[in-house]
PDB file of C-alpha atoms in Angstrom:
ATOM      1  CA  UNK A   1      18.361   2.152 -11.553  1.00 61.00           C
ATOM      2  CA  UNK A   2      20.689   0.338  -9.920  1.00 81.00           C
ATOM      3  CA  UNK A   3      23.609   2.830  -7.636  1.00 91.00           C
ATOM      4  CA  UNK A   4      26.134   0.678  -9.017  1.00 95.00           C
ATOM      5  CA  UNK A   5      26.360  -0.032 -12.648  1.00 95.00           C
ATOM      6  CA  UNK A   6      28.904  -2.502 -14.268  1.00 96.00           C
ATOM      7  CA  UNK A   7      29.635  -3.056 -17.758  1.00 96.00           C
ATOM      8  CA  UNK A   8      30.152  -5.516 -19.470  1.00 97.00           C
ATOM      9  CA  UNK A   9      27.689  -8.186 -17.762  1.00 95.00           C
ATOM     10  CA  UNK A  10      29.610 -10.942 -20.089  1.00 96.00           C
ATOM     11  CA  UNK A  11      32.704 -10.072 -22.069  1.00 97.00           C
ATOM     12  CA  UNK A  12      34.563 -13.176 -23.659  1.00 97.00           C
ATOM     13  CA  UNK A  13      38.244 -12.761 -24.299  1.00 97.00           C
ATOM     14  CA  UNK A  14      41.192 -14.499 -26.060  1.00 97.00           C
ATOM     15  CA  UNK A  15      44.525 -15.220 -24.129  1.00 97.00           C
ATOM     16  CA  UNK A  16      46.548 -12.215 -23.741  1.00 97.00           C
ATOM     17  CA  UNK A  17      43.313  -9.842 -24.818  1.00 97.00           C
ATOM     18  CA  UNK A  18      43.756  -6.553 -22.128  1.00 97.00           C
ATOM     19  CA  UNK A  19      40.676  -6.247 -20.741  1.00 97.00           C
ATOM     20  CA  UNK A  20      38.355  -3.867 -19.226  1.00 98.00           C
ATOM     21  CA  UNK A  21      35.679  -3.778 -17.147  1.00 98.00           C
ATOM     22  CA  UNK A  22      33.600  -0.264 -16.198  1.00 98.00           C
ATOM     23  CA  UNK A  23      32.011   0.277 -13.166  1.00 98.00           C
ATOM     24  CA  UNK A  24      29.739   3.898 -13.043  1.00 97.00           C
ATOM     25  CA  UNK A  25      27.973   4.931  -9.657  1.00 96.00           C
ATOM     26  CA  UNK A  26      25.619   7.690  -8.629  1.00 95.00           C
ATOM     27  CA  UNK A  27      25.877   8.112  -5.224  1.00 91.00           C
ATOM     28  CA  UNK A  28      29.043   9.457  -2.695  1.00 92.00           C
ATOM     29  CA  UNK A  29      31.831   6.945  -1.672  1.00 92.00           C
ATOM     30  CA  UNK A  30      34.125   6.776   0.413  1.00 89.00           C
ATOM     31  CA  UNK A  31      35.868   4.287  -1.571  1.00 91.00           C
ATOM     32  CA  UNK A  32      35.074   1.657  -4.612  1.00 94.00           C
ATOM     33  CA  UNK A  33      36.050  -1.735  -3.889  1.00 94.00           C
ATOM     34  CA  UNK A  34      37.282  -4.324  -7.023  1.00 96.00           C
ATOM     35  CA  UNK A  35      36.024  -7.971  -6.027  1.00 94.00           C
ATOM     36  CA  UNK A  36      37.225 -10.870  -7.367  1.00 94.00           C
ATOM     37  CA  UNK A  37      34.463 -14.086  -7.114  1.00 91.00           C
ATOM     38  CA  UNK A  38      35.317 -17.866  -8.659  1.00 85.00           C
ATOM     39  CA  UNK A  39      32.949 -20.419  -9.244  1.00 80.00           C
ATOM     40  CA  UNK A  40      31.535 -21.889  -5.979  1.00 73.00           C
ATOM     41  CA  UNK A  41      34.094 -19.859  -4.000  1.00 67.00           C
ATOM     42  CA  UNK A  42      34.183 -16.796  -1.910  1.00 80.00           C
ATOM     43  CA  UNK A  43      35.211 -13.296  -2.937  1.00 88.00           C
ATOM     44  CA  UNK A  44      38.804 -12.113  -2.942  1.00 88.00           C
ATOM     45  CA  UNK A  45      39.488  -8.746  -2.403  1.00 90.00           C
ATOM     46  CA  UNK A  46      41.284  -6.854  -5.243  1.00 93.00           C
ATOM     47  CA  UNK A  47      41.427  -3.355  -4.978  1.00 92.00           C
ATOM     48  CA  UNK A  48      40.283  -0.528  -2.438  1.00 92.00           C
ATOM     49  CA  UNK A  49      40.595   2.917  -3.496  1.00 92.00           C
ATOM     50  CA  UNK A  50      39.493   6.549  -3.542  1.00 90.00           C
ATOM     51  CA  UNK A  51      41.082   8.215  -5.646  1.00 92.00           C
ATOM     52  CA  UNK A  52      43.950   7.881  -8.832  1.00 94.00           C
ATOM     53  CA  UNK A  53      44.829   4.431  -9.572  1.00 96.00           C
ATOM     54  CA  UNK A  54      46.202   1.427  -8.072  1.00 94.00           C
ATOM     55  CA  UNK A  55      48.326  -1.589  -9.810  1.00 95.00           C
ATOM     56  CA  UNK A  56      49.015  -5.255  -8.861  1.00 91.00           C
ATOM     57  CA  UNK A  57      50.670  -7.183 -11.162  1.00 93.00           C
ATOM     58  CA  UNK A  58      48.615  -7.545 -14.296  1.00 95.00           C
ATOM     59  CA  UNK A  59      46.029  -6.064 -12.642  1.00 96.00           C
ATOM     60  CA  UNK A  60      45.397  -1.785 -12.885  1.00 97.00           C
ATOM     61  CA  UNK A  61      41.996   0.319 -11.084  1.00 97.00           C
ATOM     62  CA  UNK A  62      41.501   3.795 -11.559  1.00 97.00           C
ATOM     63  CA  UNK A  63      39.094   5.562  -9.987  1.00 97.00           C
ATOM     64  CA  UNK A  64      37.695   9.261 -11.570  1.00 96.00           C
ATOM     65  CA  UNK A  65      35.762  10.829  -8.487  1.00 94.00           C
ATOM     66  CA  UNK A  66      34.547  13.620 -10.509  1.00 94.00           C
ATOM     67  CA  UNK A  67      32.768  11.381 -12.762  1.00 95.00           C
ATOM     68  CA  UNK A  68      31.716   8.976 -10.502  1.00 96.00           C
ATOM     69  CA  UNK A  69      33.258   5.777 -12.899  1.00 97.00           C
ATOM     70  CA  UNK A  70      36.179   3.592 -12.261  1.00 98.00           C
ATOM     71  CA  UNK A  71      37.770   1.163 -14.526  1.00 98.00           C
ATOM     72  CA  UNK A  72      39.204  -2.495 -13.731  1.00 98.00           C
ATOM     73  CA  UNK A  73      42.035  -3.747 -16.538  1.00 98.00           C
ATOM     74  CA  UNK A  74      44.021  -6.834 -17.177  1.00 97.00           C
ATOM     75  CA  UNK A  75      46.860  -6.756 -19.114  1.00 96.00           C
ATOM     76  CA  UNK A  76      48.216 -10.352 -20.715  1.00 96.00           C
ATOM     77  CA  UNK A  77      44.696 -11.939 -19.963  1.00 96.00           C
ATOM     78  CA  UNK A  78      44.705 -15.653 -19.307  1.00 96.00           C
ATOM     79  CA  UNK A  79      42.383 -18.228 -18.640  1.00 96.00           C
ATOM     80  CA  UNK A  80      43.163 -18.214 -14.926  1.00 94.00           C
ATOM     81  CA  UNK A  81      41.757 -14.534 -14.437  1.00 95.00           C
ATOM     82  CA  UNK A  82      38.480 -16.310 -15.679  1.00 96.00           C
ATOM     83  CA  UNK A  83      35.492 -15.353 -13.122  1.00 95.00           C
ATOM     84  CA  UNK A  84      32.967 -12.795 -12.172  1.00 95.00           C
ATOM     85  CA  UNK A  85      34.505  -9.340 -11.103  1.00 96.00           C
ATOM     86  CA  UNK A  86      32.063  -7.111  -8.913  1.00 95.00           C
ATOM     87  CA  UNK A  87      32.676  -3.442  -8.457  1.00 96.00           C
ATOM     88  CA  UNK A  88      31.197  -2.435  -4.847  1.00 94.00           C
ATOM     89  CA  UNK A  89      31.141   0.751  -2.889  1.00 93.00           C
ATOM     90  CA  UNK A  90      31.439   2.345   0.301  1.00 89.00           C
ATOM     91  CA  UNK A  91      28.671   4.885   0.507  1.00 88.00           C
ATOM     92  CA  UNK A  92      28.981   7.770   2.642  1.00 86.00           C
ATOM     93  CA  UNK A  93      25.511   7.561   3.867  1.00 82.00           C
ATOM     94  CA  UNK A  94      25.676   4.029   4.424  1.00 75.00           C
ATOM     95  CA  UNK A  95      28.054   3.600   7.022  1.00 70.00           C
ATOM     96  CA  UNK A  96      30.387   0.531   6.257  1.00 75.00           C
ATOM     97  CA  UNK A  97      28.655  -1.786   3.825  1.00 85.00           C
ATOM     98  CA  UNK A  98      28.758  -2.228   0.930  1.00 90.00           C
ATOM     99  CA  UNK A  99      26.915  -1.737  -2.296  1.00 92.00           C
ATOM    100  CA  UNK A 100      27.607  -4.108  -5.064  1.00 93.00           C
ATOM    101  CA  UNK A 101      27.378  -4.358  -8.346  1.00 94.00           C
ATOM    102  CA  UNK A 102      25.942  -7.290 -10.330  1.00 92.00           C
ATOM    103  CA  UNK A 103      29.128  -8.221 -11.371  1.00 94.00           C
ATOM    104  CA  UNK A 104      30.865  -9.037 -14.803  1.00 96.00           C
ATOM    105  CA  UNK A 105      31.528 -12.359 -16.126  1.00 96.00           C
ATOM    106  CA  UNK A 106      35.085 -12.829 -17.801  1.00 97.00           C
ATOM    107  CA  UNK A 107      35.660 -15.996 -19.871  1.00 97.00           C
ATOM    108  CA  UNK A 108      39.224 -15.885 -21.307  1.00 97.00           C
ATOM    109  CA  UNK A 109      40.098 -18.825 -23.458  1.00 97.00           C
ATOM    110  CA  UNK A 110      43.125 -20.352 -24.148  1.00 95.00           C
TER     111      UNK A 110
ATOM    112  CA  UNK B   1      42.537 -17.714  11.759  1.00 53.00           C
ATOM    113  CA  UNK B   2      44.141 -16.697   8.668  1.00 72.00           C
ATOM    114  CA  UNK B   3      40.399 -15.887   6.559  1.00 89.00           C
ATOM    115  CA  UNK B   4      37.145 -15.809   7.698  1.00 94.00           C
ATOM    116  CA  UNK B   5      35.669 -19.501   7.994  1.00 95.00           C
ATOM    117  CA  UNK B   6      32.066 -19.860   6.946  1.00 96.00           C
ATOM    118  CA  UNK B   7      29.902 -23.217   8.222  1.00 97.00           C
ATOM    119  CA  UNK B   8      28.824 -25.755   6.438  1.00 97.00           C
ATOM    120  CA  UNK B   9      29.746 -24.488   3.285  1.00 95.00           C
ATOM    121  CA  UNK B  10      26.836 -26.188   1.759  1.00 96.00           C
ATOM    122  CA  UNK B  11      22.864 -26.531   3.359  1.00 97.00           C
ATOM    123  CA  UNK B  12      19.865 -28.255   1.997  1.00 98.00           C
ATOM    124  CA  UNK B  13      17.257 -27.344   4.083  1.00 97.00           C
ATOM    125  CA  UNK B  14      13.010 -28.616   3.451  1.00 97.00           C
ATOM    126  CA  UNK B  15      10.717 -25.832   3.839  1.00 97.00           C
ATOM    127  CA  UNK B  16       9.477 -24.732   6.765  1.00 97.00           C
ATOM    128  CA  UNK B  17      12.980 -25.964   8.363  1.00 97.00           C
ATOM    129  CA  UNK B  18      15.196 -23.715  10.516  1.00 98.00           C
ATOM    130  CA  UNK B  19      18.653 -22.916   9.639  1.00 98.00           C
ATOM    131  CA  UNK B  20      21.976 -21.786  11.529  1.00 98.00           C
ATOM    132  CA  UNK B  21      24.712 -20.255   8.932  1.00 98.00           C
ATOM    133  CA  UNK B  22      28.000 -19.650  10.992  1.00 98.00           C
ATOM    134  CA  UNK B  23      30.726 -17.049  10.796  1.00 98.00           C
ATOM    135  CA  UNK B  24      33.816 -17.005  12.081  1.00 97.00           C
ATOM    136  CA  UNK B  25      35.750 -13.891  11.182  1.00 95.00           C
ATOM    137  CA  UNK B  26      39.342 -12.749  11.398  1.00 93.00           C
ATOM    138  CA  UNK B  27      40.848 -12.902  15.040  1.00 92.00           C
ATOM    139  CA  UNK B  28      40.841  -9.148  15.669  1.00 90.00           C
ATOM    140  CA  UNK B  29      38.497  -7.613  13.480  1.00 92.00           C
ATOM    141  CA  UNK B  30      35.661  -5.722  14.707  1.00 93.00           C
ATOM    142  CA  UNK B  31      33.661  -5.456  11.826  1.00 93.00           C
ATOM    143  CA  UNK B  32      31.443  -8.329  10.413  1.00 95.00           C
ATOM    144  CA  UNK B  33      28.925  -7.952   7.924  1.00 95.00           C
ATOM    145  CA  UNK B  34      26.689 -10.765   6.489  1.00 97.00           C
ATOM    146  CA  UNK B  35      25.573 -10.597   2.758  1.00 95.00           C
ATOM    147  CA  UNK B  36      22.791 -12.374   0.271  1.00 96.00           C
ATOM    148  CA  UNK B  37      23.840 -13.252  -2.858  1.00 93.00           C
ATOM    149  CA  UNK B  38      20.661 -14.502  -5.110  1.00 92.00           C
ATOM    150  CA  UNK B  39      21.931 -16.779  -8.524  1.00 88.00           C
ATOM    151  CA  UNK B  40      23.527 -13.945 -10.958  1.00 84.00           C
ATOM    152  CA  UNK B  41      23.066 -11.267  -8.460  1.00 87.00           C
ATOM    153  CA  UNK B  42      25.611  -9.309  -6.666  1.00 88.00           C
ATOM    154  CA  UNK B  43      25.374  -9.487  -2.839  1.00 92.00           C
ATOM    155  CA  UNK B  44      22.771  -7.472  -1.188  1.00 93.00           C
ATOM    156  CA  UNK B  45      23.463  -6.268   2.504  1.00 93.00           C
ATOM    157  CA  UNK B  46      22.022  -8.084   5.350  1.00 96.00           C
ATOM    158  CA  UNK B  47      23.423  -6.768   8.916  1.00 96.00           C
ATOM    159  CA  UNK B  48      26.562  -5.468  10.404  1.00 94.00           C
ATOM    160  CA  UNK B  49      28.169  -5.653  13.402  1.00 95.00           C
ATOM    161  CA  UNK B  50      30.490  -4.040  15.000  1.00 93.00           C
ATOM    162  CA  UNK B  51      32.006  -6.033  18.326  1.00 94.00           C
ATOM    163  CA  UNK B  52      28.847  -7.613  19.609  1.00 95.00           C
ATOM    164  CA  UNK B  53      26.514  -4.500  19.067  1.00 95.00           C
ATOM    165  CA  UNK B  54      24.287  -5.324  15.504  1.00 95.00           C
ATOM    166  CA  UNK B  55      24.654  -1.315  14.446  1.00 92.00           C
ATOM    167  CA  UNK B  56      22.291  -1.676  11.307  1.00 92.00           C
ATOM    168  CA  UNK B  57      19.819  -4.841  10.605  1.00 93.00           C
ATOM    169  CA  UNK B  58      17.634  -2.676   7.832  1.00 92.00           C
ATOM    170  CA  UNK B  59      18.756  -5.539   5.213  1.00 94.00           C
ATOM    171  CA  UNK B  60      17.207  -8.231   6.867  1.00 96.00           C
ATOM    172  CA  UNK B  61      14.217  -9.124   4.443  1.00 94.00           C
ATOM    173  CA  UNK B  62      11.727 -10.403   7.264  1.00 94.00           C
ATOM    174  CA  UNK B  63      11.636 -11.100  10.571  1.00 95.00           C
ATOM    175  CA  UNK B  64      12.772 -14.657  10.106  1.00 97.00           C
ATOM    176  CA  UNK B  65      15.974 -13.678   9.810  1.00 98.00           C
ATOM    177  CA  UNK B  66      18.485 -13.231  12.999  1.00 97.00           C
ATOM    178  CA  UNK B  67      22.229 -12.462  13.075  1.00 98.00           C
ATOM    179  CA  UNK B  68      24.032 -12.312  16.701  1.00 97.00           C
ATOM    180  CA  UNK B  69      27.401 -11.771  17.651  1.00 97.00           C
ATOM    181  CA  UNK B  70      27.802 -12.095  21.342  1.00 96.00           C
ATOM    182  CA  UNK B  71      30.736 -12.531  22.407  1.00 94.00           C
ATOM    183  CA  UNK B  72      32.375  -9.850  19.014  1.00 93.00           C
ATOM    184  CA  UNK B  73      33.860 -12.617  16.923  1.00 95.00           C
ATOM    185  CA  UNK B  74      31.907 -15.643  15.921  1.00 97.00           C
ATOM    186  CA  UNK B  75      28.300 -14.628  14.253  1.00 98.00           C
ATOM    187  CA  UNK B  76      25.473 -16.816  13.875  1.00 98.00           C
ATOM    188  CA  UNK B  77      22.858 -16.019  10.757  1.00 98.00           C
ATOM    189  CA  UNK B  78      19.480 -17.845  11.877  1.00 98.00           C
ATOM    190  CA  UNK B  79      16.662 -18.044   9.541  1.00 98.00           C
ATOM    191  CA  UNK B  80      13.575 -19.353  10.665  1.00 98.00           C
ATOM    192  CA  UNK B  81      10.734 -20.887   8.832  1.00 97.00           C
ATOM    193  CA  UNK B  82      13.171 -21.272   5.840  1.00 98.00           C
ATOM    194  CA  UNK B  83      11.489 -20.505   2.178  1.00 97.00           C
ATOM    195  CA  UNK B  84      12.345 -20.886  -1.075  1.00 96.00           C
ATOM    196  CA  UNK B  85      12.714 -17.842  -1.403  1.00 95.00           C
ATOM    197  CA  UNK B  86      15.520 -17.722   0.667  1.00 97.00           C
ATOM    198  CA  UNK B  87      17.772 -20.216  -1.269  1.00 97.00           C
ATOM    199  CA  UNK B  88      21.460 -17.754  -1.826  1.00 96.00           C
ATOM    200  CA  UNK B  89      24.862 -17.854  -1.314  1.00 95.00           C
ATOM    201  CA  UNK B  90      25.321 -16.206   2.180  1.00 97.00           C
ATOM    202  CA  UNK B  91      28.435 -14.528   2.352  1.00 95.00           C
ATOM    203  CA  UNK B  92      30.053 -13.171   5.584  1.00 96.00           C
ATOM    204  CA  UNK B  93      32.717 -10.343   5.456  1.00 94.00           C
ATOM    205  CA  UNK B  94      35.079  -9.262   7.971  1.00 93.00           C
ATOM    206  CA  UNK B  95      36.911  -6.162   8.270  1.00 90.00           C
ATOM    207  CA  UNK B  96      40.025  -4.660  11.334  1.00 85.00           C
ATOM    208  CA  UNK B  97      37.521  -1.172  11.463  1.00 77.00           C
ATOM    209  CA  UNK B  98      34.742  -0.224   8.751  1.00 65.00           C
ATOM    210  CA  UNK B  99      34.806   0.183   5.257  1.00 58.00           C
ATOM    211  CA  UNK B 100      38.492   2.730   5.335  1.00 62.00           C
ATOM    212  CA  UNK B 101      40.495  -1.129   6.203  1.00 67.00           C
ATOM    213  CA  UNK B 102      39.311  -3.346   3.149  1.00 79.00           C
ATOM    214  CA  UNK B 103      37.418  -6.479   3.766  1.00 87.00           C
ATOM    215  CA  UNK B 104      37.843 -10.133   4.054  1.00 90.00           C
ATOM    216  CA  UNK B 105      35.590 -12.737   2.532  1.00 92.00           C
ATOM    217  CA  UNK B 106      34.237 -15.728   3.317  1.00 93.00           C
ATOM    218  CA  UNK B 107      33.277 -18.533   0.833  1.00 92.00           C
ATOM    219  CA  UNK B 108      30.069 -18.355   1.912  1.00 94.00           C
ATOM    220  CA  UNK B 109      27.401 -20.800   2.702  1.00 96.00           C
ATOM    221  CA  UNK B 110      25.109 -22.000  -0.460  1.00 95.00           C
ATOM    222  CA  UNK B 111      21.003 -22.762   1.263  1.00 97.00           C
ATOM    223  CA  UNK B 112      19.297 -24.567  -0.681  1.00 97.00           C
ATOM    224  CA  UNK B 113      15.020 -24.711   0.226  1.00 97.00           C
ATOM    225  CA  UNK B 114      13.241 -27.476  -1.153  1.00 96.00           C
TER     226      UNK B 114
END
């Protein structure tokens, strides 16, 4: 078992759809990380937290310690926010890397 | 620079062939981590640096693989012997202090063994 589990791997959406994507982990962070990859590109940084949740325009993460899950959502989806979306961790045995997920494809059509 | 800067952004490299991925991070950040990302994986750690001292290798899947930062800003990622195997997206990270400062991305560097 993987220490970072997303879900889903693919989720299809219509324009304006919210969406969510679940990330569960089983290990101590020091803070989850929401990842942002496009097709042959690199990996934008979305969200960094530990705790409660964070918003950026369309974009909401909450993070539930106690349970060890967090939660990535887009409001108003459109076919720009189309990519993968990888939930990675900071564990606290593990110095500064990070562990990733495998990552969750979004496909939002027009 | 303004991001990190990865070189060349793409490789085809014939087996057996020796490779040099480059890295070169955000002006001022100590951390730099290099990553493998296998097609439909997420990235799995390689090695991290912090300034010029490599502070954990123990992702480094053989000994064909060598990262160096010496003067604590450009890295080099040198895989020797290059497999098939080793074909990935190798992605480079840099961050101002450890994992409490968010990261930076690179676009990484797509090997391709044939």
């Amino acid at each position: 078992k993987n220490e970072v589990e997303q879900s889903p791997q693919n989720l299809t959406a219509q324009e304006g759809e919210f969406i969510t994507i679940n990330c569960s982990y089983s290990v101590g962070i020091s803070a989850l990380h929401w990842l942002q990859q496009h097709p042959g590109g690199g990996i934008v940084s979305l969200f960094m937290l530990s705790s409660g949740k964070k918003k950026h325009g369309r974009l909401i993460a909450t993070i539930n310690i106690q349970e060890k899950h967090s939660s990535l959502h887009i409001t108003a989806s459109h076919p720009r926010d189309s990519a993968v979306y990888i939930c990675a961790v900071s564990p606290e045995t593990s110095g500064s890397r990070l562990t990733f997920g495998e990552g969750t494809q979004l496909t939002v059509n027009p | 620079g303004a991001g990190v800067s990865q070189s060349p952004r793409y490789k085809v490299a014939k087996r057996g062939q020796d490779v040099a991925l480059r890295c070169d991070p955000i002006s001022g950040h100590v951390s730099l981590f290099w990553y493998q990302q296998a097609l439909g994986q997420g990235p799995e750690f390689l090695t991290y640096f912090q300034n010029e001292a490599q502070l954990d290798k123990s992702g480094l899947p053989s000994d064909r693989f060598f990262a160096e930062r010496p003067e604590g800003s450009v890295s080099t990622l040198k895989i020797q012997r290059t497999q098939q195997e080793d074909s990935a997206v190798y992605l480079c990270a840099s961050s101002l202090y450890g994992s409490g400062y968010g990261y930076t991305f690179g676009s990484g560097t797509r090997l391709t063994v044939v």
